[in-house]
Structures are given as structure tokens and as C-alpha cells.
Amino acid sequence: MSQQLRCVSCVAAMASNRGIGNKGKLPWPSLRTDLEFLERKTITVKDKGKWNAVLFGRKTWEGIDISQKHFPGRLNIVISKSIKTPPRGSHHVCDSVLSAVKMLSAPPFSSTVEEIFVLGGTEVYREAIESSFCHRIYLTEIDKEFDADAFFPIFDKSRYKLISNPSDVPEGVIEENGVQYRICVYERKV
């Protein structure tokens, strides 16, 4: 009998040119509401005895200022084919999103991890979105172009539909630091 894989959600922000990063950093000024949403979405659990897992590509992980401790309280998993030991601040390394999801779908993680979130970069997002186990994409769509060298993958909108924002997602156009954006939620069609 094959193992039932858990569902994952992608959480990303992209500029109007699909840019998500530039030289290992976000290409736009700080967007407080978006960062607060990311924090709340990835740390909140219904069962206080559990925690959420967050998956990062190696380059995305290396771009995080670990001294800022951006992702405490979550199971941090780095996706990499080139490293075998978890980098400082992370808990595990897996060679693909699929292998991470398989690990998280089996004991002991199946009973201790509530939700799984994919947080980038490009190839990690692509693998998740094209899989059968990605059920939702929380996508902050920024109404401005920024110089970028990493881009959010184009996804098949015949497979994902834009839904009304759940109650935990800010609605409407938000403006901060001269940047307008909205947080959109896409759900896999059944």
C-alpha cells in the first residue's frame, strides 16, 4: 500500500514581472502587512501540541538573516541536492519537495506537524505547484516591477482557481512604502 502524501501550500510574493528575489534578497522595500501575514500563516496551529513545517530551497535559506530568527517555532527544512547536513538554524535537509513531503507524511512527523508550507525559491515552488499534493497558493501580487534574478513560476490557472480570501487573509489592495499589492489565494481544482 502506498503512503498517503500530505497536502502543502505555497506562500510567495511576486512583483508584476513575476520577480521574487534579486541577489538573494527581496527586491522591494519591506511590506509589513505581507510579512505579518507570512509569519501568522506559517506559525499558527489549531492543535497547540503541534507545529508547522516550512520548506526552503538552499539559496532561499542562505538569503535569510538567521540572526533575525525569522522562522522560530516552525520545523525548518532545506531542500538541496548539494548539501547533506542541515545548515545552521534548520532542522532537516531533503533532496526534493517530494522527499520532504514523504518524510512529513510518515511518523513521527505525521502526528506532530499540522501544516506544510513551501517558501521558495523558483524551482522549489515549481516542484510543489506541479505536484498532486499542492492544494493552495497564497500569492502576494505586487503591482510594480522590480529588478529580479529569481521568478515565481507560471502556473496552470486551469488547475488552480482564484478563491475568495479566507478570513485569515487580508483583503483588498494594501499600500505600504509606495507599493500597492493584494494577497490572492489560489486553490487546486478537484
Coordinates of N, CA, C and O in Angstrom, one line a residue:
M1 N 0.9 -1.2 0.0 CA 0.0 0.0 0.0 C 0.9 1.2 0.0 O 1.8 1.3 0.8
S2 N 0.6 2.2 -0.9 CA 1.4 3.4 -1.0 C 1.0 4.4 0.1 O -0.1 4.4 0.6
Q3 N 2.0 5.2 0.5 CA 1.8 6.2 1.6 C 1.0 7.3 1.1 O 1.2 7.8 0.0
Q4 N 0.0 7.8 1.9 CA -0.8 8.9 1.5 C 0.0 10.2 1.8 O 0.5 10.4 2.9
L5 N 0.2 11.0 0.8 CA 1.0 12.2 1.0 C 0.2 13.4 1.5 O -1.0 13.5 1.1
R6 N 0.8 14.1 2.4 CA 0.1 15.3 3.0 C 0.0 16.4 1.9 O 0.9 16.5 1.0
C7 N -0.9 17.3 2.1 CA -1.0 18.5 1.2 C -0.1 19.6 1.7 O 0.3 19.7 2.8
V8 N 0.4 20.4 0.7 CA 1.2 21.5 1.0 C 0.5 22.8 0.4 O -0.3 22.7 -0.5
S9 N 0.9 23.9 1.0 CA 0.6 25.2 0.5 C 1.8 26.0 0.2 O 2.8 26.0 0.9
C10 N 1.8 26.8 -0.9 CA 2.9 27.7 -1.2 C 2.5 29.0 -0.7 O 1.4 29.5 -0.8
V11 N 3.5 29.8 -0.2 CA 3.3 31.1 0.2 C 4.4 31.9 -0.5 O 5.6 31.6 -0.3
A12 N 4.0 32.9 -1.3 CA 5.0 33.7 -2.0 C 4.5 35.1 -2.2 O 3.3 35.4 -2.1
A13 N 5.5 36.0 -2.6 CA 5.2 37.4 -3.0 C 5.9 37.6 -4.3 O 7.1 37.1 -4.4
M14 N 5.2 38.2 -5.3 CA 5.9 38.4 -6.6 C 5.6 39.8 -7.1 O 4.4 40.3 -7.0
A15 N 6.5 40.4 -7.8 CA 6.3 41.6 -8.5 C 5.5 41.4 -9.8 O 5.3 40.2 -10.2
S16 N 5.1 42.5 -10.4 CA 4.3 42.3 -11.7 C 5.1 41.6 -12.8 O 4.5 41.1 -13.7
N17 N 6.4 41.6 -12.7 CA 7.3 40.9 -13.7 C 7.6 39.5 -13.2 O 8.5 38.8 -13.7
R18 N 6.9 39.0 -12.2 CA 7.0 37.7 -11.6 C 8.2 37.6 -10.7 O 8.5 36.5 -10.2
G19 N 9.0 38.7 -10.5 CA 10.2 38.6 -9.7 C 9.9 38.3 -8.2 O 8.9 38.8 -7.7
I20 N 10.7 37.4 -7.7 CA 10.6 37.1 -6.2 C 11.9 37.3 -5.5 O 11.9 37.3 -4.2
G21 N 13.0 37.6 -6.2 CA 14.3 37.8 -5.5 C 15.3 38.4 -6.4 O 15.1 38.4 -7.6
N22 N 16.2 39.1 -5.8 CA 17.3 39.7 -6.5 C 18.6 39.6 -5.6 O 18.6 40.2 -4.5
K23 N 19.6 38.9 -6.1 CA 20.8 38.7 -5.4 C 20.6 38.2 -4.0 O 21.2 38.6 -3.0
G24 N 19.7 37.3 -3.9 CA 19.4 36.6 -2.6 C 18.5 37.4 -1.6 O 18.4 36.9 -0.5
K25 N 18.0 38.5 -2.0 CA 17.2 39.3 -1.1 C 15.8 39.6 -1.8 O 15.7 39.5 -3.1
L26 N 14.9 40.1 -1.1 CA 13.6 40.6 -1.7 C 13.9 41.8 -2.4 O 14.6 42.7 -1.9
P27 N 13.3 42.0 -3.7 CA 13.7 43.2 -4.5 C 12.9 44.4 -4.1 O 13.2 45.5 -4.6
W28 N 11.9 44.3 -3.3 CA 11.1 45.5 -2.9 C 11.3 45.9 -1.5 O 11.9 45.1 -0.7
P29 N 10.9 47.2 -1.1 CA 11.0 47.6 0.3 C 10.1 46.7 1.2 O 9.2 46.0 0.7
S30 N 10.4 46.7 2.5 CA 9.6 45.9 3.4 C 8.1 46.2 3.3 O 7.7 47.4 3.3
L31 N 7.4 45.1 3.3 CA 5.9 45.2 3.2 C 5.4 44.6 4.5 O 5.2 43.3 4.6
R32 N 5.2 45.4 5.5 CA 4.9 44.9 6.9 C 3.7 44.0 6.9 O 3.7 42.9 7.5
T33 N 2.6 44.4 6.3 CA 1.4 43.6 6.3 C 1.6 42.2 5.7 O 1.1 41.2 6.2
D34 N 2.3 42.1 4.6 CA 2.6 40.9 3.9 C 3.5 40.0 4.8 O 3.3 38.8 5.0
L35 N 4.6 40.6 5.5 CA 5.4 39.8 6.3 C 4.7 39.3 7.6 O 4.9 38.2 8.0
E36 N 3.8 40.1 8.1 CA 3.0 39.7 9.3 C 2.1 38.6 8.9 O 1.9 37.6 9.6
F37 N 1.5 38.6 7.6 CA 0.7 37.5 7.2 C 1.5 36.2 7.0 O 1.1 35.2 7.5
L38 N 2.7 36.3 6.4 CA 3.5 35.2 6.3 C 3.8 34.5 7.7 O 3.7 33.3 7.9
E39 N 4.2 35.4 8.6 CA 4.5 34.9 10.0 C 3.3 34.2 10.6 O 3.4 33.1 11.1
R40 N 2.2 34.9 10.6 CA 1.0 34.4 11.2 C 0.5 33.1 10.5 O 0.2 32.1 11.2
K41 N 0.6 33.0 9.2 CA 0.1 31.9 8.4 C 1.0 30.6 8.7 O 0.4 29.5 8.9
T42 N 2.3 30.8 8.8 CA 3.2 29.7 8.9 C 3.4 29.2 10.4 O 3.9 28.1 10.6
I43 N 3.0 30.1 11.3 CA 3.3 29.7 12.7 C 2.0 29.2 13.5 O 2.1 28.5 14.4
T44 N 0.8 29.7 13.0 CA -0.4 29.4 13.7 C -0.8 28.0 13.5 O -0.8 27.4 12.4
V45 N -1.1 27.3 14.6 CA -1.7 25.9 14.6 C -2.9 25.9 15.4 O -3.1 26.7 16.4
K46 N -3.8 25.0 15.1 CA -5.1 24.8 15.8 C -4.8 23.9 17.1 O -5.3 24.1 18.1
D47 N -3.9 22.9 16.9 CA -3.5 22.0 18.0 C -2.2 22.5 18.6 O -1.2 22.4 18.0
K48 N -2.3 23.0 19.8 CA -1.1 23.6 20.5 C 0.0 22.6 20.7 O 1.1 23.0 21.0
G49 N -0.2 21.3 20.5 CA 0.8 20.3 20.7 C 1.6 20.1 19.4 O 2.5 19.3 19.3
K50 N 1.2 20.8 18.3 CA 1.9 20.6 17.0 C 2.6 21.8 16.6 O 2.5 22.9 17.2
W51 N 3.3 21.7 15.4 CA 3.9 22.9 14.8 C 3.8 22.7 13.3 O 3.4 21.6 12.8
N52 N 4.1 23.8 12.5 CA 4.1 23.7 11.1 C 5.5 23.5 10.5 O 6.4 23.9 11.2
A53 N 5.6 22.9 9.4 CA 6.8 22.8 8.7 C 6.9 23.8 7.5 O 5.9 24.1 6.9
V54 N 8.1 24.4 7.3 CA 8.3 25.3 6.2 C 9.5 24.8 5.4 O 10.5 24.4 6.0
L55 N 9.3 24.8 4.1 CA 10.3 24.2 3.2 C 11.0 25.4 2.4 O 10.2 26.2 1.8
F56 N 12.3 25.4 2.3 CA 13.0 26.4 1.6 C 14.1 25.8 0.7 O 14.7 24.8 1.1
G57 N 14.3 26.3 -0.5 CA 15.4 25.9 -1.2 C 16.7 26.4 -0.5 O 16.6 27.4 0.3
R58 N 17.8 25.8 -0.9 CA 19.1 26.2 -0.2 C 19.4 27.7 -0.4 O 19.8 28.3 0.6
K59 N 19.3 28.2 -1.6 CA 19.6 29.6 -1.8 C 18.7 30.5 -1.1 O 19.1 31.5 -0.6
T60 N 17.4 30.2 -1.0 CA 16.4 31.0 -0.2 C 16.8 31.0 1.2 O 16.8 32.0 1.9
W61 N 17.2 29.8 1.7 CA 17.6 29.7 3.1 C 18.8 30.5 3.4 O 18.9 31.2 4.4
E62 N 19.8 30.5 2.5 CA 21.0 31.2 2.7 C 20.8 32.7 2.7 O 21.5 33.5 3.2
G63 N 19.7 33.2 2.0 CA 19.3 34.6 1.9 C 18.6 35.1 3.2 O 18.5 36.3 3.4
I64 N 18.3 34.2 4.1 CA 17.6 34.6 5.3 C 18.7 35.0 6.4 O 19.6 34.3 6.6
D65 N 18.5 36.1 7.0 CA 19.4 36.6 8.1 C 19.0 35.7 9.3 O 18.1 36.1 10.0
I66 N 19.8 34.7 9.6 CA 19.5 33.8 10.7 C 19.5 34.5 12.0 O 18.8 34.2 13.0
S67 N 20.4 35.6 12.1 CA 20.5 36.3 13.4 C 19.1 37.0 13.7 O 18.9 37.3 14.9
Q68 N 18.3 37.2 12.7 CA 17.0 37.8 12.9 C 16.0 36.8 13.4 O 14.9 37.1 13.9
K69 N 16.3 35.5 13.3 CA 15.4 34.4 13.7 C 14.0 34.5 13.2 O 13.0 34.6 13.9
H70 N 14.0 34.6 11.8 CA 12.7 34.8 11.2 C 11.7 33.6 11.3 O 10.5 33.8 11.2
F71 N 12.2 32.4 11.5 CA 11.3 31.3 11.4 C 11.4 30.4 12.6 O 11.4 29.1 12.5
P72 N 11.5 30.9 13.9 CA 11.4 30.1 15.0 C 10.0 29.5 15.2 O 9.1 30.0 14.6
G73 N 9.9 28.4 15.9 CA 8.6 27.8 16.2 C 8.0 27.0 15.0 O 6.9 26.7 15.1
R74 N 8.9 26.8 14.0 CA 8.5 26.0 12.9 C 9.6 25.0 12.6 O 10.7 25.3 12.9
L75 N 9.2 23.9 12.0 CA 10.2 22.9 11.6 C 10.7 23.3 10.2 O 10.0 23.4 9.2
N76 N 12.0 23.8 10.2 CA 12.6 24.4 9.0 C 13.4 23.3 8.3 O 14.3 22.6 8.8
I77 N 12.9 23.1 7.0 CA 13.5 22.0 6.2 C 14.1 22.7 4.9 O 13.4 23.5 4.2
V78 N 15.4 22.4 4.6 CA 16.1 23.0 3.5 C 16.0 21.9 2.4 O 16.3 20.7 2.6
I79 N 15.7 22.3 1.2 CA 15.7 21.4 0.0 C 16.9 21.7 -0.8 O 17.2 22.8 -1.2
S80 N 17.8 20.6 -0.9 CA 19.1 20.8 -1.6 C 19.6 19.4 -2.1 O 19.5 18.5 -1.4
K81 N 20.1 19.4 -3.3 CA 20.7 18.2 -3.8 C 22.2 18.3 -3.5 O 22.9 17.2 -3.6
S82 N 22.8 19.4 -3.1 CA 24.2 19.5 -2.9 C 24.7 19.5 -1.4 O 25.9 19.2 -1.2
I83 N 23.8 19.7 -0.5 CA 24.3 19.6 0.9 C 23.5 18.4 1.6 O 22.4 18.1 1.2
K84 N 24.1 17.9 2.6 CA 23.6 16.7 3.3 C 23.3 17.0 4.8 O 22.6 16.3 5.4
T85 N 24.0 18.0 5.3 CA 23.8 18.4 6.7 C 23.0 19.6 6.9 O 23.2 20.6 6.1
P86 N 22.0 19.7 7.8 CA 21.2 20.9 7.9 C 22.0 22.1 8.2 O 22.8 22.1 9.1
P87 N 21.8 23.2 7.5 CA 22.5 24.4 7.8 C 22.1 25.0 9.1 O 21.0 24.7 9.6
R88 N 22.9 25.8 9.7 CA 22.6 26.4 11.0 C 21.2 27.0 11.0 O 20.8 27.8 10.1
G89 N 20.4 26.7 12.0 CA 19.1 27.2 12.2 C 18.0 26.3 11.6 O 16.8 26.5 11.8
S90 N 18.4 25.4 10.7 CA 17.4 24.5 10.1 C 17.4 23.1 10.9 O 18.3 22.9 11.7
H91 N 16.4 22.3 10.6 CA 16.3 21.0 11.3 C 16.6 19.8 10.4 O 17.1 18.8 10.9
H92 N 16.3 19.9 9.1 CA 16.5 18.8 8.2 C 16.8 19.3 6.8 O 16.5 20.4 6.5
V93 N 17.5 18.4 6.1 CA 17.7 18.6 4.6 C 17.1 17.5 3.9 O 17.2 16.3 4.3
C94 N 16.4 17.8 2.8 CA 15.8 16.8 1.9 C 16.2 17.1 0.5 O 16.5 18.3 0.2
D95 N 16.3 16.1 -0.4 CA 16.8 16.4 -1.8 C 15.7 16.9 -2.7 O 16.0 17.2 -3.9
S96 N 14.5 16.9 -2.3 CA 13.4 17.4 -3.1 C 12.2 17.7 -2.2 O 12.1 17.3 -1.1
V97 N 11.2 18.4 -2.8 CA 10.0 18.7 -2.1 C 9.3 17.4 -1.8 O 8.8 17.1 -0.7
L98 N 9.3 16.5 -2.8 CA 8.6 15.2 -2.7 C 9.2 14.4 -1.5 O 8.4 13.9 -0.7
S99 N 10.5 14.4 -1.4 CA 11.1 13.6 -0.3 C 10.8 14.3 1.0 O 10.6 13.6 2.0
A100 N 10.7 15.6 1.1 CA 10.3 16.3 2.3 C 8.9 15.9 2.7 O 8.5 15.6 3.9
V101 N 8.0 15.9 1.7 CA 6.6 15.6 2.0 C 6.4 14.2 2.4 O 5.6 13.9 3.3
K102 N 7.2 13.3 1.8 CA 7.1 11.9 2.2 C 7.5 11.7 3.6 O 6.9 11.0 4.4
M103 N 8.6 12.4 4.0 CA 9.1 12.4 5.4 C 8.1 12.9 6.4 O 7.8 12.3 7.4
L104 N 7.4 14.0 6.0 CA 6.4 14.7 6.9 C 5.1 13.9 6.9 O 4.3 14.2 7.8
S105 N 4.9 13.0 5.9 CA 3.7 12.2 5.9 C 3.8 11.0 6.7 O 2.8 10.2 6.8
A106 N 5.0 10.7 7.2 CA 5.2 9.4 8.0 C 5.5 9.8 9.5 O 5.9 10.9 9.8
P107 N 5.3 8.8 10.4 CA 5.6 9.0 11.8 C 7.1 9.3 11.9 O 7.9 8.8 11.1
P108 N 7.5 10.1 12.8 CA 6.7 10.8 13.8 C 6.1 12.1 13.4 O 5.3 12.7 14.1
F109 N 6.5 12.6 12.2 CA 6.1 13.9 11.8 C 4.6 14.0 11.4 O 4.0 15.0 11.6
S110 N 4.0 12.9 11.0 CA 2.6 12.9 10.6 C 1.7 13.2 11.8 O 0.6 13.7 11.7
S111 N 2.2 13.0 13.0 CA 1.4 13.3 14.2 C 1.9 14.6 14.9 O 1.2 15.0 15.9
T112 N 3.0 15.2 14.5 CA 3.5 16.4 15.2 C 3.5 17.6 14.3 O 3.6 18.7 14.8
V113 N 3.3 17.5 13.0 CA 3.3 18.6 12.1 C 1.9 18.8 11.6 O 1.2 17.9 11.1
E114 N 1.3 20.0 11.8 CA 0.0 20.3 11.4 C -0.1 20.7 9.9 O -0.9 20.1 9.2
E115 N 0.6 21.7 9.4 CA 0.6 22.1 8.0 C 2.0 22.2 7.5 O 3.0 22.4 8.2
I116 N 2.1 22.1 6.1 CA 3.4 22.2 5.4 C 3.3 23.4 4.5 O 2.3 23.5 3.6
F117 N 4.3 24.3 4.5 CA 4.3 25.5 3.7 C 5.6 25.5 2.9 O 6.7 25.3 3.5
V118 N 5.5 25.8 1.6 CA 6.7 25.9 0.7 C 6.9 27.4 0.6 O 6.0 28.2 0.2
L119 N 8.2 27.8 0.9 CA 8.5 29.3 0.9 C 9.6 29.6 -0.1 O 10.2 30.7 0.0
G120 N 9.8 28.8 -1.1 CA 10.7 29.2 -2.2 C 12.0 28.5 -2.2 O 12.3 27.7 -1.4
G121 N 12.8 28.8 -3.2 CA 12.7 29.7 -4.4 C 12.0 29.0 -5.6 O 11.2 28.1 -5.5
T122 N 12.4 29.5 -6.7 CA 11.7 29.2 -8.0 C 11.5 27.7 -8.2 O 10.4 27.3 -8.5
E123 N 12.6 26.9 -8.2 CA 12.5 25.5 -8.5 C 11.7 24.7 -7.4 O 11.0 23.8 -7.7
V124 N 11.8 25.2 -6.2 CA 11.1 24.5 -5.1 C 9.6 24.8 -5.3 O 8.7 23.9 -5.2
Y125 N 9.3 26.1 -5.6 CA 7.9 26.4 -5.9 C 7.4 25.6 -7.1 O 6.3 25.0 -7.1
R126 N 8.2 25.5 -8.2 CA 7.7 24.8 -9.4 C 7.4 23.3 -9.1 O 6.4 22.8 -9.4
E127 N 8.3 22.7 -8.3 CA 8.1 21.3 -8.0 C 6.8 21.1 -7.2 O 6.0 20.2 -7.5
A128 N 6.6 22.0 -6.2 CA 5.4 21.9 -5.4 C 4.1 22.1 -6.2 O 3.2 21.3 -6.2
I129 N 4.1 23.2 -7.0 CA 2.9 23.6 -7.8 C 2.5 22.5 -8.8 O 1.4 22.3 -9.1
E130 N 3.5 21.9 -9.4 CA 3.3 20.9 -10.5 C 2.9 19.5 -9.9 O 2.6 18.6 -10.6
S131 N 3.1 19.4 -8.6 CA 2.8 18.1 -7.9 C 1.3 17.9 -7.7 O 0.5 18.9 -7.8
S132 N 0.9 16.7 -7.3 CA -0.5 16.5 -7.0 C -0.8 16.8 -5.5 O -2.0 16.9 -5.2
F133 N 0.2 17.1 -4.7 CA -0.1 17.4 -3.3 C -0.1 18.9 -2.9 O -0.4 19.2 -1.8
C134 N 0.1 19.8 -3.9 CA -0.1 21.2 -3.6 C -1.5 21.5 -3.7 O -2.1 21.3 -4.8
H135 N -2.1 22.0 -2.6 CA -3.6 22.3 -2.7 C -3.9 23.8 -2.7 O -5.0 24.2 -3.1
R136 N -2.9 24.7 -2.3 CA -3.2 26.1 -2.2 C -2.0 26.9 -2.4 O -0.9 26.5 -2.1
I137 N -2.2 28.1 -3.1 CA -1.1 29.0 -3.3 C -1.5 30.4 -2.7 O -2.6 30.9 -3.1
Y138 N -0.8 30.9 -1.7 CA -1.1 32.2 -1.1 C -0.1 33.1 -1.8 O 1.1 33.0 -1.6
L139 N -0.5 33.9 -2.7 CA 0.4 34.7 -3.6 C 0.1 36.2 -3.4 O -1.0 36.7 -3.8
T140 N 1.1 36.9 -2.9 CA 1.0 38.3 -2.8 C 1.4 38.9 -4.1 O 2.6 38.7 -4.6
E141 N 0.5 39.6 -4.8 CA 0.7 40.1 -6.1 C 1.0 41.6 -6.0 O 0.1 42.4 -5.7
I142 N 2.2 42.0 -6.3 CA 2.7 43.4 -6.2 C 2.5 44.1 -7.5 O 2.9 43.6 -8.5
D143 N 1.9 45.2 -7.5 CA 1.5 46.0 -8.7 C 2.7 46.9 -9.2 O 2.5 48.0 -9.5
K144 N 3.9 46.3 -9.2 CA 5.0 47.1 -9.6 C 6.1 46.1 -10.0 O 6.3 45.1 -9.4
E145 N 6.9 46.5 -11.0 CA 8.1 45.7 -11.4 C 9.3 46.1 -10.6 O 9.5 47.2 -10.2
F146 N 10.1 45.1 -10.3 CA 11.4 45.3 -9.6 C 12.4 44.4 -10.3 O 12.1 43.4 -10.9
D147 N 13.7 44.9 -10.2 CA 14.8 44.1 -10.8 C 14.8 42.8 -10.1 O 14.8 42.8 -8.8
A148 N 14.9 41.7 -10.8 CA 14.9 40.4 -10.2 C 15.8 39.4 -11.0 O 16.0 39.6 -12.2
D149 N 16.3 38.5 -10.3 CA 17.0 37.4 -10.9 C 16.4 36.0 -10.6 O 16.9 35.0 -11.0
A150 N 15.3 36.0 -9.8 CA 14.6 34.8 -9.4 C 13.1 35.2 -9.7 O 12.7 36.3 -9.3
F151 N 12.4 34.2 -10.2 CA 11.0 34.5 -10.6 C 10.0 33.4 -10.2 O 10.4 32.2 -10.1
F152 N 8.8 33.8 -9.9 CA 7.8 32.8 -9.5 C 7.4 32.1 -10.8 O 7.1 32.7 -11.8
P153 N 7.3 30.8 -10.7 CA 6.9 30.0 -11.9 C 5.5 30.3 -12.4 O 4.6 30.6 -11.6
I154 N 5.3 30.3 -13.7 CA 4.0 30.4 -14.3 C 3.3 29.1 -13.9 O 3.8 28.0 -14.1
F155 N 2.0 29.2 -13.4 CA 1.3 28.0 -13.1 C 0.0 27.9 -13.9 O -0.5 29.0 -14.3
D156 N -0.5 26.8 -14.0 CA -1.6 26.5 -14.9 C -2.9 26.9 -14.1 O -3.3 26.2 -13.2
K157 N -3.5 28.0 -14.6 CA -4.7 28.5 -13.9 C -5.9 27.7 -14.3 O -7.0 27.9 -13.7
S158 N -5.8 26.7 -15.1 CA -6.9 25.8 -15.3 C -6.9 24.7 -14.2 O -7.9 24.0 -14.0
R159 N -5.8 24.6 -13.5 CA -5.7 23.7 -12.4 C -5.9 24.3 -11.0 O -6.2 23.7 -10.1
Y160 N -5.7 25.6 -11.0 CA -5.8 26.4 -9.7 C -6.8 27.5 -10.0 O -6.7 28.2 -11.0
K161 N -7.8 27.7 -9.1 CA -8.7 28.8 -9.3 C -8.6 29.8 -8.1 O -8.2 29.5 -7.0
L162 N -8.8 31.1 -8.5 CA -8.7 32.2 -7.5 C -10.0 32.1 -6.7 O -11.1 31.9 -7.2
I163 N -9.8 32.1 -5.3 CA -10.9 31.9 -4.4 C -11.1 33.2 -3.6 O -10.2 34.0 -3.5
S164 N -12.2 33.3 -3.0 CA -12.4 34.4 -2.0 C -11.5 34.2 -0.9 O -11.3 33.1 -0.4
N165 N -10.9 35.3 -0.4 CA -9.9 35.1 0.6 C -10.5 34.6 1.9 O -11.5 35.1 2.4
P166 N -9.9 33.6 2.5 CA -10.3 33.1 3.8 C -10.2 34.2 4.8 O -9.5 35.2 4.6
S167 N -10.9 34.0 5.9 CA -10.9 35.1 7.0 C -9.6 35.5 7.5 O -9.4 36.6 8.0
D168 N -8.6 34.6 7.4 CA -7.2 34.9 8.0 C -6.3 35.6 7.0 O -5.1 35.9 7.2
V169 N -6.9 36.0 5.8 CA -6.1 36.6 4.7 C -6.5 38.1 4.5 O -7.7 38.3 4.3
P170 N -5.6 39.1 4.6 CA -6.0 40.5 4.4 C -6.7 40.6 3.0 O -6.2 40.0 2.0
E171 N -7.7 41.4 3.0 CA -8.5 41.6 1.7 C -8.2 43.0 1.1 O -7.8 43.9 1.8
G172 N -8.4 43.1 -0.2 CA -8.3 44.3 -0.9 C -6.9 44.7 -1.2 O -5.9 44.0 -0.9
V173 N -6.7 45.9 -1.8 CA -5.4 46.5 -2.1 C -4.8 47.1 -0.9 O -5.5 47.9 -0.2
I174 N -3.6 46.8 -0.6 CA -2.8 47.3 0.5 C -1.7 48.2 -0.1 O -1.1 47.8 -1.1
E175 N -1.4 49.3 0.6 CA -0.3 50.1 0.1 C 0.6 50.4 1.3 O 0.2 50.8 2.4
E176 N 1.9 50.1 1.0 CA 3.0 50.4 2.0 C 4.2 50.7 1.3 O 4.5 50.2 0.2
N177 N 5.0 51.7 1.8 CA 6.2 52.1 1.2 C 6.2 52.4 -0.3 O 7.0 52.0 -1.1
G178 N 5.0 53.0 -0.7 CA 4.9 53.3 -2.1 C 4.6 52.1 -3.0 O 4.7 52.2 -4.2
V179 N 4.2 51.0 -2.4 CA 4.0 49.8 -3.2 C 2.5 49.3 -2.9 O 2.1 49.2 -1.8
Q180 N 1.8 49.1 -4.0 CA 0.4 48.5 -3.8 C 0.5 47.0 -4.1 O 1.2 46.6 -5.0
Y181 N -0.3 46.3 -3.3 CA -0.3 44.8 -3.5 C -1.6 44.2 -2.9 O -2.3 44.9 -2.2
R182 N -1.9 43.0 -3.3 CA -3.0 42.3 -2.8 C -2.6 40.8 -2.5 O -1.7 40.3 -3.2
I183 N -3.1 40.2 -1.5 CA -2.8 38.8 -1.2 C -3.9 38.0 -1.8 O -5.1 38.1 -1.4
C184 N -3.6 37.2 -2.8 CA -4.6 36.3 -3.5 C -4.4 34.9 -3.1 O -3.3 34.4 -2.8
V185 N -5.5 34.1 -3.1 CA -5.4 32.7 -2.8 C -6.0 31.9 -3.9 O -7.1 32.1 -4.4
Y186 N -5.1 31.0 -4.4 CA -5.5 30.1 -5.5 C -5.6 28.7 -4.9 O -4.7 28.2 -4.1
E187 N -6.6 28.0 -5.3 CA -6.9 26.6 -4.7 C -6.9 25.6 -5.9 O -7.5 25.9 -6.9
R188 N -6.3 24.5 -5.7 CA -6.3 23.4 -6.7 C -7.8 23.0 -7.0 O -8.5 22.7 -6.1
K189 N -8.1 22.9 -8.3 CA -9.5 22.4 -8.6 C -9.5 20.9 -8.4 O -8.5 20.2 -8.6
V190 N -10.6 20.4 -8.0 CA -10.7 19.0 -7.7 C -10.9 18.2 -9.0 O -11.4 18.6 -9.9

